[in-house]
PDB file of C-alpha atoms in Angstrom:
ATOM      1  CA  MET T 150     -24.458  17.885  19.732  1.00 71.00           C
ATOM      2  CA  LYS T 151     -23.273  14.322  19.429  1.00 83.00           C
ATOM      3  CA  TYR T 152     -19.784  13.962  17.979  1.00 87.00           C
ATOM      4  CA  THR T 153     -19.327  10.975  15.689  1.00 87.00           C
ATOM      5  CA  TYR T 154     -16.894   9.970  12.961  1.00 85.00           C
ATOM      6  CA  ASP T 155     -19.762  10.251  10.426  1.00 84.00           C
ATOM      7  CA  ALA T 156     -20.471  13.846  11.556  1.00 84.00           C
ATOM      8  CA  ALA T 157     -16.779  14.650  11.006  1.00 82.00           C
ATOM      9  CA  GLY T 158     -16.919  13.221   7.513  1.00 80.00           C
ATOM     10  CA  VAL T 159     -15.231   9.874   8.344  1.00 83.00           C
ATOM     11  CA  SER T 160     -17.131   6.779   7.312  1.00 86.00           C
ATOM     12  CA  ILE T 161     -16.091   3.717   9.224  1.00 88.00           C
ATOM     13  CA  ASN T 162     -18.098   1.529   6.844  1.00 90.00           C
ATOM     14  CA  THR T 163     -16.269   2.952   3.805  1.00 88.00           C
ATOM     15  CA  ALA T 164     -12.907   2.470   5.561  1.00 86.00           C
ATOM     16  CA  ASP T 165     -13.806  -1.151   6.362  1.00 89.00           C
ATOM     17  CA  SER T 166     -14.892  -1.766   2.801  1.00 90.00           C
ATOM     18  CA  ILE T 167     -11.589  -0.354   1.549  1.00 88.00           C
ATOM     19  CA  LYS T 168      -9.619  -2.545   3.981  1.00 88.00           C
ATOM     20  CA  SER T 169     -11.333  -5.633   2.537  1.00 90.00           C
ATOM     21  CA  VAL T 170     -10.336  -4.625  -1.011  1.00 89.00           C
ATOM     22  CA  ILE T 171      -6.731  -4.007   0.136  1.00 88.00           C
ATOM     23  CA  LYS T 172      -6.642  -7.483   1.734  1.00 89.00           C
ATOM     24  CA  LYS T 173      -8.004  -9.073  -1.437  1.00 90.00           C
ATOM     25  CA  HIS T 174      -5.279  -7.579  -3.609  1.00 89.00           C
ATOM     26  CA  ALA T 175      -2.480  -8.008  -1.066  1.00 87.00           C
ATOM     27  CA  LYS T 176      -3.158 -11.776  -0.887  1.00 87.00           C
ATOM     28  CA  THR T 177      -2.194 -12.032  -4.589  1.00 89.00           C
ATOM     29  CA  THR T 178       1.383 -10.935  -3.820  1.00 87.00           C
ATOM     30  CA  ALA T 179       2.132 -12.489  -0.410  1.00 86.00           C
ATOM     31  CA  ARG T 180       5.216 -14.586  -0.066  1.00 88.00           C
ATOM     32  CA  PRO T 181       5.278 -17.549   2.293  1.00 90.00           C
ATOM     33  CA  GLU T 182       7.477 -15.583   4.661  1.00 89.00           C
ATOM     34  CA  VAL T 183       4.757 -13.006   5.270  1.00 88.00           C
ATOM     35  CA  LEU T 184       3.335 -13.955   8.606  1.00 87.00           C
ATOM     36  CA  ALA T 185       0.382 -11.562   8.805  1.00 81.00           C
ATOM     37  CA  GLY T 186      -1.667  -9.807   6.145  1.00 76.00           C
ATOM     38  CA  PRO T 187      -2.892  -6.245   6.126  1.00 79.00           C
ATOM     39  CA  GLY T 188      -4.853  -4.865   8.962  1.00 75.00           C
ATOM     40  CA  LEU T 189      -2.330  -4.936  11.769  1.00 77.00           C
ATOM     41  CA  PHE T 190      -0.220  -2.003  12.895  1.00 78.00           C
ATOM     42  CA  GLY T 191       2.948  -3.495  11.416  1.00 81.00           C
ATOM     43  CA  GLY T 192       4.092  -6.050   8.863  1.00 82.00           C
ATOM     44  CA  MET T 193       5.677  -9.380   9.909  1.00 86.00           C
ATOM     45  CA  PHE T 194       8.203 -11.242   7.810  1.00 86.00           C
ATOM     46  CA  GLU T 195       9.989 -14.406   8.790  1.00 89.00           C
ATOM     47  CA  PHE T 196      13.762 -14.424   7.973  1.00 86.00           C
ATOM     48  CA  LYS T 197      14.087 -18.234   8.004  1.00 85.00           C
ATOM     49  CA  GLY T 198      16.793 -19.328   5.630  1.00 82.00           C
ATOM     50  CA  TYR T 199      18.633 -16.029   5.602  1.00 82.00           C
ATOM     51  CA  LYS T 200      22.141 -15.954   7.074  1.00 86.00           C
ATOM     52  CA  GLN T 201      22.925 -12.699   8.842  1.00 88.00           C
ATOM     53  CA  PRO T 202      19.923 -10.900   7.327  1.00 88.00           C
ATOM     54  CA  VAL T 203      20.061  -7.186   6.809  1.00 90.00           C
ATOM     55  CA  LEU T 204      16.772  -5.453   6.196  1.00 90.00           C
ATOM     56  CA  VAL T 205      16.800  -2.766   3.524  1.00 93.00           C
ATOM     57  CA  SER T 206      13.698  -0.656   3.316  1.00 90.00           C
ATOM     58  CA  SER T 207      12.510   2.156   1.134  1.00 91.00           C
ATOM     59  CA  ILE T 208       9.593   4.594   1.095  1.00 88.00           C
ATOM     60  CA  ASP T 209       8.681   6.856  -1.686  1.00 88.00           C
ATOM     61  CA  GLY T 210       5.918   8.908  -3.108  1.00 86.00           C
ATOM     62  CA  VAL T 211       4.617   9.592  -6.597  1.00 85.00           C
ATOM     63  CA  GLY T 212       4.604  13.371  -6.314  1.00 85.00           C
ATOM     64  CA  THR T 213       3.029  15.353  -9.104  1.00 88.00           C
ATOM     65  CA  LYS T 214       2.090  12.241 -11.015  1.00 87.00           C
ATOM     66  CA  LEU T 215      -1.056  12.284  -8.929  1.00 86.00           C
ATOM     67  CA  LYS T 216      -2.156  15.330 -10.856  1.00 90.00           C
ATOM     68  CA  ILE T 217      -1.847  13.392 -14.102  1.00 92.00           C
ATOM     69  CA  ALA T 218      -3.663  10.442 -12.613  1.00 90.00           C
ATOM     70  CA  GLU T 219      -6.525  12.700 -11.548  1.00 89.00           C
ATOM     71  CA  ALA T 220      -6.628  14.405 -14.974  1.00 94.00           C
ATOM     72  CA  MET T 221      -6.778  10.997 -16.776  1.00 93.00           C
ATOM     73  CA  ASP T 222      -9.006   9.447 -14.075  1.00 91.00           C
ATOM     74  CA  ARG T 223      -6.549   6.490 -14.069  1.00 91.00           C
ATOM     75  CA  HIS T 224      -5.045   5.618 -10.710  1.00 90.00           C
ATOM     76  CA  ASP T 225      -3.712   2.032 -11.227  1.00 87.00           C
ATOM     77  CA  THR T 226      -0.496   3.416 -12.670  1.00 89.00           C
ATOM     78  CA  VAL T 227       0.114   5.355  -9.475  1.00 88.00           C
ATOM     79  CA  GLY T 228       0.474   2.086  -7.613  1.00 87.00           C
ATOM     80  CA  GLN T 229       2.728   0.581 -10.265  1.00 90.00           C
ATOM     81  CA  ASP T 230       4.927   3.693 -10.240  1.00 90.00           C
ATOM     82  CA  LEU T 231       5.223   3.562  -6.444  1.00 89.00           C
ATOM     83  CA  VAL T 232       6.290  -0.147  -6.449  1.00 90.00           C
ATOM     84  CA  ASN T 233       8.845   0.570  -9.225  1.00 92.00           C
ATOM     85  CA  HIS T 234      10.368   3.414  -7.164  1.00 91.00           C
ATOM     86  CA  CYS T 235      10.685   1.378  -3.988  1.00 92.00           C
ATOM     87  CA  VAL T 236      11.917  -1.808  -5.644  1.00 94.00           C
ATOM     88  CA  ASN T 237      14.522   0.053  -7.666  1.00 95.00           C
ATOM     89  CA  ASP T 238      15.779   1.874  -4.545  1.00 95.00           C
ATOM     90  CA  ILE T 239      16.188  -1.493  -2.728  1.00 96.00           C
ATOM     91  CA  LEU T 240      17.839  -3.160  -5.676  1.00 97.00           C
ATOM     92  CA  THR T 241      20.441  -0.401  -5.927  1.00 97.00           C
ATOM     93  CA  CYS T 242      21.554  -1.445  -2.424  1.00 96.00           C
ATOM     94  CA  GLY T 243      22.096  -4.984  -3.602  1.00 95.00           C
ATOM     95  CA  ALA T 244      19.119  -6.238  -1.588  1.00 94.00           C
ATOM     96  CA  GLU T 245      16.129  -8.401  -2.393  1.00 92.00           C
ATOM     97  CA  PRO T 246      12.727  -6.627  -2.184  1.00 92.00           C
ATOM     98  CA  LEU T 247      10.743  -8.675   0.356  1.00 89.00           C
ATOM     99  CA  PHE T 248       7.566  -6.688   1.025  1.00 86.00           C
ATOM    100  CA  LEU T 249       5.917  -3.342   0.648  1.00 83.00           C
ATOM    101  CA  LEU T 250       4.412  -1.239   3.402  1.00 78.00           C
ATOM    102  CA  ASP T 251       1.730   1.080   2.197  1.00 74.00           C
ATOM    103  CA  TYR T 252       0.185   4.349   3.213  1.00 79.00           C
ATOM    104  CA  ILE T 253      -2.673   5.951   1.296  1.00 81.00           C
ATOM    105  CA  ALA T 254      -3.899   9.456   2.245  1.00 80.00           C
ATOM    106  CA  MET T 255      -6.645  11.387   0.545  1.00 80.00           C
ATOM    107  CA  GLY T 256      -8.928  14.165   1.567  1.00 79.00           C
ATOM    108  CA  LYS T 257     -12.030  12.067   1.046  1.00 80.00           C
ATOM    109  CA  LEU T 258     -11.934   8.228   0.782  1.00 81.00           C
ATOM    110  CA  SER T 259     -12.834   7.072  -2.707  1.00 86.00           C
ATOM    111  CA  PRO T 260     -13.189   3.261  -2.705  1.00 88.00           C
ATOM    112  CA  ASP T 261     -12.771   3.160  -6.525  1.00 90.00           C
ATOM    113  CA  LYS T 262      -9.556   5.170  -6.473  1.00 90.00           C
ATOM    114  CA  VAL T 263      -8.150   3.204  -3.550  1.00 88.00           C
ATOM    115  CA  GLU T 264      -8.873  -0.087  -5.351  1.00 90.00           C
ATOM    116  CA  ALA T 265      -7.202   1.102  -8.544  1.00 90.00           C
ATOM    117  CA  ILE T 266      -4.117   2.217  -6.580  1.00 88.00           C
ATOM    118  CA  VAL T 267      -3.921  -1.057  -4.632  1.00 88.00           C
ATOM    119  CA  LYS T 268      -4.489  -3.094  -7.777  1.00 89.00           C
ATOM    120  CA  GLY T 269      -1.543  -1.294  -9.325  1.00 86.00           C
ATOM    121  CA  LEU T 270       0.519  -2.036  -6.217  1.00 86.00           C
ATOM    122  CA  SER T 271      -0.214  -5.734  -6.548  1.00 85.00           C
TER     123      SER T 271
END
């Protein structure tokens, strides 16, 4: 038996398609200091013009709101909610939100759901 990603239920073509959608939406929010777009293993941000920069980061999740999004078949609000959580956490530290690192996990990739989430993020 030949082992492949497709045989394991992982579609490389679907993943590539989703990455293109993510890049499209991410471009709409990129600041000039962002040195590289999505697709790499890390984000790059130039701190030119900042004196003694301190990086404040936040990561959050939307928790049970995903159940509501599923029930309503509306996933754009999930992205909006996530941005609000992270931005608010950073602002409470007196810092400026500079960028957002994302992570989307789901049992089966759904391009439509991912696009709605990413559209909400942007």
